[in-house]
Structure formats: structure tokens, C-alpha cells
């Protein structure tokens, strides 16, 4: 009888722990809301007695997005090795998508936005901040990913402070059409890659266009003229949430660009084009009411969430390509 009671209590305890872990994982899966980049920049400037100068909003948005990865509900989960986060994959995929966009902007800040021309010196704070963000996002000990990302944030704060101080003159941010275009070209590749992975949810056979457009182009090893691309069932939700996290971060960065590159966009009559890209990306942030990412066929009975996400991202990418061409014009 005593043994039966012990088993009963152990089973009840295990059930309670499972339910608590499940509830905690649900709470930790809540994504951060989109914040107002203008309000965030103004709040930061007023709290530190700084000036909102050109580049201040972009740098502040980069900081706040990175901080959101670390300070959201549950904190940074990608490198956790304990329950319940070790069993979660949707939120870590979301974090990785946002982190990739953060890394791209940090690199653009270091090599383009903060430099007047190719022969100019790199900003010392950005030289330290950008490599720290490239730390393996799964590293959990000595050093952990969080510690490296926080070190990067500290350097970004120093850059932002120098940027807003007219007496310093060391830190600069150059809002030029060529700088913006170079970063947008990298964003194009990110969105194109995400769109391809999402579209492969139902499987597709496509022609190999790797060498198209250049009759003299060569590649290291030959590949088939027809390529069959299909995402594993286990990776469907990972790809979906990676795209959603990347879009979330990019929405903020583009809104910040609209502020700091306002004169460039007005001169090119490109502000409305940028706003349309933001609108397309905002559609990716709608709530997913299904308990799982469905993978119905293109015109089948069930929805295919990956194809819907791919549609929004492809439309944003098409508009982004048009914006890049517009910035390239005189």
C-alpha cells in the first residue's frame, strides 16, 4: 500500500512539474511587441542629456533590438541547457532570425555608416562591438553568448554617446544613398534566402539559375540542371519563426532608417517605397492562432503558414529591390 502511495505521489508530482514547465514555455514564447523607434530614441536622449543627431535613431534602435533579445520574457533562450527552454525551438529560431539582422546592421555600421570613405579609419567602439555579436548564439559557458552580446551593447552605447556630443567629433554617422544601398543589398539576400526556405515547405523542383546572366561564369563543382528542394517536416516551424524574428528586427531598422536618412529618401522620392516595405513586413507579425505551423499543399484543404509568410517576405523583398535601384539613380 505504501509503495502504491509513493508511486501515486511521484506521478502527481511529475504531472505538476510538466504542467508548470509547459505553462512557463508558453509564457516564454510570447514575442516582444514592435516599439516606437522615435519614442525610444527621444527617451534615451532625454535620460542621458544627449542630442538626437543624424544616426542616433539607427544606433539606438540597434541597441534596443539587441537588448530585447536578452530582456524579453524568459531572457535569451537559444543557448539554454535546462528545462523547459532546452525543449523549445520556436523562440530560439525567432531569436536567431532577429540576431542575423542585428549582425548585418552592426557590420554596416562598422564598415559603411560610420566611415566617410574607403580610406577612413574605423570607429574603435564599433570595431569592438561588431565582432562580439558574431559570437556563436548557442554558446552557454565561458564566454556565454549573452555576455558577449552585452559587451557589444556597452560599446554601442559609447558610440552613441560620442555621436551625440558635438565637442567630440570622433564618432560619425554618414547618411548617404550609397551607404544605405549597400546595407539594403545585404538585406535583399537575407530576405531572398528566407523566402526560398519557406517556399520549400511543400517541395519544389526548380531550374538551376546559379550561373544565369553570365556566359563565362563558372562554379567549383557541377550541379544538376533541375534542383529538388523540400524542407524537412521538423524544420518547418523553425524556418517560419526565424523569418518572423528577422522581419520583426527589420521593421525597426527600416523605421529608424526612415528617420536618419529622411533627406536622402526625400531627394530620391523614395520615402513611400520604404513605407510600403515596412507595411509588408508588418503583416508577418500577425498572431498565429494555430497550435502548430500547418503545412498544407499550395491549393489543398489545409493552410500552409510557410507559404503565407513567404508571400509577405517576397513582396517586401521585391519592393526592396526597387528601392535599391531607386537609390542607385542620380
Coordinates of C-alpha atoms in Angstrom, one line a residue, residues 129 147-148 166-167 222 283 303:
X129 CA 31.0 45.8 -30.8
X147 CA 27.9 38.1 -22.0
X148 CA 29.4 38.8 -25.4
X166 CA 29.3 67.9 -30.8
X167 CA 32.6 68.5 -28.9
X222 CA 28.9 20.9 -61.3
X283 CA 1.9 41.7 -42.0
X303 CA -3.4 26.2 -44.8

